mmCIF file of C-alpha atoms in Angstrom:
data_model
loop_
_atom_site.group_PDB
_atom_site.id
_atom_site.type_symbol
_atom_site.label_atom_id
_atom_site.label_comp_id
_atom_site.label_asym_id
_atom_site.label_seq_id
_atom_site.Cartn_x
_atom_site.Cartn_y
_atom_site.Cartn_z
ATOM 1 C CA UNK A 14 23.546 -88.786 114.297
ATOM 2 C CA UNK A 15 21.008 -90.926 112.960
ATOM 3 C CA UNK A 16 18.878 -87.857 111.187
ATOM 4 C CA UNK A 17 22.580 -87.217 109.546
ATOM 5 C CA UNK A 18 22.962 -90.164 108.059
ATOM 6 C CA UNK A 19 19.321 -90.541 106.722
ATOM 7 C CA UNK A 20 20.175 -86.710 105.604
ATOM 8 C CA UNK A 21 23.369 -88.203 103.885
ATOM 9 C CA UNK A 22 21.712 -91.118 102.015
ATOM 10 C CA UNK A 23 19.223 -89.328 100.803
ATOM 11 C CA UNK A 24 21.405 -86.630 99.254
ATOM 12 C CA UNK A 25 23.276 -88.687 97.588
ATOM 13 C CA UNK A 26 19.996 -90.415 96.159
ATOM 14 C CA UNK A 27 18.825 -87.362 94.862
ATOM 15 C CA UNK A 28 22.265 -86.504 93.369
ATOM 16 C CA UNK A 29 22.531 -89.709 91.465
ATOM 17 C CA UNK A 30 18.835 -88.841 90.280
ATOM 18 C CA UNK A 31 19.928 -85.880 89.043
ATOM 19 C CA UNK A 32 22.795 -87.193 86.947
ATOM 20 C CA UNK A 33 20.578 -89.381 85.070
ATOM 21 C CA UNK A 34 18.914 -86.020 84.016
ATOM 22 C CA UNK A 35 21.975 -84.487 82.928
ATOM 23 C CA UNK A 36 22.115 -83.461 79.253
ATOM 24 C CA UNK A 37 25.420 -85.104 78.472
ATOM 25 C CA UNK A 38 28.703 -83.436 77.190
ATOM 26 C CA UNK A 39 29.241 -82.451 73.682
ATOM 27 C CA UNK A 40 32.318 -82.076 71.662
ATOM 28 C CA UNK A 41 33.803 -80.037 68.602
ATOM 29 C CA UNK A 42 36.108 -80.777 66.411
ATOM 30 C CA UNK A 43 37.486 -76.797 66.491
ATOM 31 C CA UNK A 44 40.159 -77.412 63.500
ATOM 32 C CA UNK A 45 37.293 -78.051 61.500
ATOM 33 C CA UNK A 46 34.842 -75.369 62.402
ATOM 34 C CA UNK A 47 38.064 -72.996 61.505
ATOM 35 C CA UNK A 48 38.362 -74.913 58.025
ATOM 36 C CA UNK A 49 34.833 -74.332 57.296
ATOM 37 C CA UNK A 50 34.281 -71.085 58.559
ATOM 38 C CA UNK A 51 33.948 -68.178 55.787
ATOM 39 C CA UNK A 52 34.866 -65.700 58.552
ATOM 40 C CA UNK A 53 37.280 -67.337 59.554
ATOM 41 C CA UNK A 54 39.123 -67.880 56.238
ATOM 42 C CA UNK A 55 38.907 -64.206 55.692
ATOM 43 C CA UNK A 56 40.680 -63.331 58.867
ATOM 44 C CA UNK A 57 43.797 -65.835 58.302
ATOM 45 C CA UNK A 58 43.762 -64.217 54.465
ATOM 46 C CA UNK A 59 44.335 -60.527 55.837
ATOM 47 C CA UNK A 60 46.551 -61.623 58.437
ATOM 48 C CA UNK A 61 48.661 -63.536 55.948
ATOM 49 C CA UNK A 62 48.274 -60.500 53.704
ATOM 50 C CA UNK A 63 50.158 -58.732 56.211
ATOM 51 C CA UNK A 64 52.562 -61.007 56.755
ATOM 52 C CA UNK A 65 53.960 -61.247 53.509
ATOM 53 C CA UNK A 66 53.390 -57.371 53.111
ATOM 54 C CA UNK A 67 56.191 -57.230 56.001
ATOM 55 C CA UNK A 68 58.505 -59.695 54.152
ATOM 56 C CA UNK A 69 57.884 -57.330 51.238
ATOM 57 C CA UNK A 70 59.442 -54.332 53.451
ATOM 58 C CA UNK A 71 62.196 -56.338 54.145
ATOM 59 C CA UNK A 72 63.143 -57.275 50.738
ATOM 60 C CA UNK A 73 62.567 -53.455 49.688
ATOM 61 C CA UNK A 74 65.176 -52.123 52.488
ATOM 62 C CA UNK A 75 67.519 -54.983 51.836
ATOM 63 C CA UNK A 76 68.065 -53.688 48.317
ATOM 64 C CA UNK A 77 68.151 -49.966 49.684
ATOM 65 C CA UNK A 78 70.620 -50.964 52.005
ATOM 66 C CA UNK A 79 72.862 -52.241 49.506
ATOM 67 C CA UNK A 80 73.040 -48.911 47.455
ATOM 68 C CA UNK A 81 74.362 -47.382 50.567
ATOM 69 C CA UNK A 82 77.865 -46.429 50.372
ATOM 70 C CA UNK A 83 79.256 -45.657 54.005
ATOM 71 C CA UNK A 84 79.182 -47.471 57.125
ATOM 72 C CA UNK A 85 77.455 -44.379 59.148
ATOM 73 C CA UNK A 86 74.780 -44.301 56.623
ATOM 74 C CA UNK A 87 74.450 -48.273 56.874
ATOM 75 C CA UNK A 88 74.025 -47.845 60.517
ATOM 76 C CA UNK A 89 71.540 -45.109 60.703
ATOM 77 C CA UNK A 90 69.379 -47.173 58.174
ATOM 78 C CA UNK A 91 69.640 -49.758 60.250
ATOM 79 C CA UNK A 92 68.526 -48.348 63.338
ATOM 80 C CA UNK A 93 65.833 -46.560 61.458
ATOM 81 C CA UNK A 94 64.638 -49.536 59.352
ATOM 82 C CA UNK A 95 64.893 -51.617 63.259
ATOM 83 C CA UNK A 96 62.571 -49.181 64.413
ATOM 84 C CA UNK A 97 60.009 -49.456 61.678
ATOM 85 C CA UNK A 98 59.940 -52.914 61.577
ATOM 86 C CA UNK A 99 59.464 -53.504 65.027
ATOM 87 C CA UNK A 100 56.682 -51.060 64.540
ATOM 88 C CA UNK A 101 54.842 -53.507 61.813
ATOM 89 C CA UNK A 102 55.578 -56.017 63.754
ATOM 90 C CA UNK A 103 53.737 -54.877 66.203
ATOM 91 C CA UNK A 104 50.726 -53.877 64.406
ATOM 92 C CA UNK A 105 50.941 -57.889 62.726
ATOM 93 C CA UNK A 106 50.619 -59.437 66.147
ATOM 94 C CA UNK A 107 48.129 -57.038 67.186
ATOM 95 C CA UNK A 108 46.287 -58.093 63.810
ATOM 96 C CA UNK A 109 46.948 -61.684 64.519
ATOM 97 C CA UNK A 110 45.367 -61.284 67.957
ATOM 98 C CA UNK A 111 42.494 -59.245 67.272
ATOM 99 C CA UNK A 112 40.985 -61.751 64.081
ATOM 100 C CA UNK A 113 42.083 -64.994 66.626
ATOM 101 C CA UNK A 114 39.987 -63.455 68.788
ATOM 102 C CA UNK A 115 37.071 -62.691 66.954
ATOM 103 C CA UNK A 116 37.011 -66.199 65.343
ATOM 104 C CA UNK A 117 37.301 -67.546 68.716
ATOM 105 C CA UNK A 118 34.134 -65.521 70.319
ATOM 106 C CA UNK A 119 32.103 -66.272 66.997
ATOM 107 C CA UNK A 120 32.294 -69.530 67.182
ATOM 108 C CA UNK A 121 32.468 -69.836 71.481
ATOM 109 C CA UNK A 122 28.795 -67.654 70.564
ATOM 110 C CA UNK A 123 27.047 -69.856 68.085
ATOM 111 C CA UNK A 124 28.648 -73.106 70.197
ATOM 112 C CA UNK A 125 26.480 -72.051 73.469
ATOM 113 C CA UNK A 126 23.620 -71.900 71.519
ATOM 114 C CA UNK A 127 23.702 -75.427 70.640
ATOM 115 C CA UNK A 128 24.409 -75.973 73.706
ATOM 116 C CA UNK A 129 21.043 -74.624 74.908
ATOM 117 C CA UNK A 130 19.559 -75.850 72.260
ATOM 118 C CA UNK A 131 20.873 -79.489 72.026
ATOM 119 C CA UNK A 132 20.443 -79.754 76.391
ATOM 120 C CA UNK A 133 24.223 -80.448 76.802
ATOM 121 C CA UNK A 134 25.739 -79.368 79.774
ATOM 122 C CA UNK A 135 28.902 -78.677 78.732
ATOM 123 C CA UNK A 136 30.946 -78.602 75.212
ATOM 124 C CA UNK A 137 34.309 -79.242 74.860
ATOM 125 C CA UNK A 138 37.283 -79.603 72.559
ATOM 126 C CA UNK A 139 37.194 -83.001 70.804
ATOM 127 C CA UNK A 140 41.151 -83.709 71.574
ATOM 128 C CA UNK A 141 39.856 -83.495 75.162
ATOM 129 C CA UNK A 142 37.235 -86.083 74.371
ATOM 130 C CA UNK A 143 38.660 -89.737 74.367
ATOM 131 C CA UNK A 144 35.505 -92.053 74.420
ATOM 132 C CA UNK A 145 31.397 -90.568 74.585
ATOM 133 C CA UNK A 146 29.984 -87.140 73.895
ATOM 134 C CA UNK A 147 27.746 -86.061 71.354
ATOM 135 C CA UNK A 148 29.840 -84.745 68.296
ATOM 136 C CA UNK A 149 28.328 -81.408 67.351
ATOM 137 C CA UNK A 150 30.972 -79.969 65.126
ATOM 138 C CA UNK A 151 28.490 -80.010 62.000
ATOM 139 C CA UNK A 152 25.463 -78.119 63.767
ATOM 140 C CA UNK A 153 27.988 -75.699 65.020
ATOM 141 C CA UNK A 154 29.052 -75.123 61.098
ATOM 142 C CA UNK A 155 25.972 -75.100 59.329
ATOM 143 C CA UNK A 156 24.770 -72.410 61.973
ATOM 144 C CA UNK A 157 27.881 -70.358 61.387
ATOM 145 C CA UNK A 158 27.098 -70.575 57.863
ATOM 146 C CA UNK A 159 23.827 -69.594 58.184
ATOM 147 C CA UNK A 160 24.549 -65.855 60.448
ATOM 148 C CA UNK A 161 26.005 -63.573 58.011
#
């Protein structure tokens, strides 16, 4: 009983050491990376692209729907204009997805590296951050600028 308490104290010494080793926790401000991020701009452009190439559609088969003269051919445009736009709808949000994604694992990438590089032991989102942390927002940008 004795060895287990001996065993105890001096676990919990060496854990404490340890701490005092750690690296710290750094933070990001990810809002910014995003607004500074050439990639990243590029990605919201196309996907906005798309967007207003679907309100385009929209506009285009309102005005073909109002040369239509009778209500069965009204209805089968509709259905067939429901269809299609469900289709680019679906391609948008795959889109969407896809570039949020790629922005995401870009800058996830380039933010372990500092990571290893600055000795952190974590990184997280600055919202998440309310007092302490190394701020590493700026590293993380000029090294995104820098990979082409």
């Amino acid at each position: 009983m004795k060895n287990l308490k001996i065993g105890l104290v001096v676990a919990s010494m060496l854990a404490f050491a340890g701490m005092s080793y750690a690296g710290g926790v750094g933070y990001i401000d990810y809002l910014k990376v995003i607004d500074n991020y050439d990639y990243a701009q590029r990605a919201t452009k196309e996907v906005d692209a798309k967007g207003l190439e679907m309100q385009q559609y929209l506009v285009d088969k309102e005005k073909e729907y109002k040369t239509l003269d009778t209500p069965l051919k009204k209805q089968t445009f509709e259905q067939k204009t429901a269809q299609e736009f469900k289709a680019k709808e679906e391609a948008y949000i795959n889109l969407k997805n896809k570039r949020e994604q790629e922005v995401y694992n870009k800058i996830r990438e380039v933010a372990k590296a500092v990571m290893v590089e600055q000795k952190l032991d974590a990184i997280m989102d600055q919202r998440g951050v309310f007092v302490g942390g190394i701020d590493i927002t700026d590293i993380v940008i000029s090294k995104l600028k820098s990979v082409k």
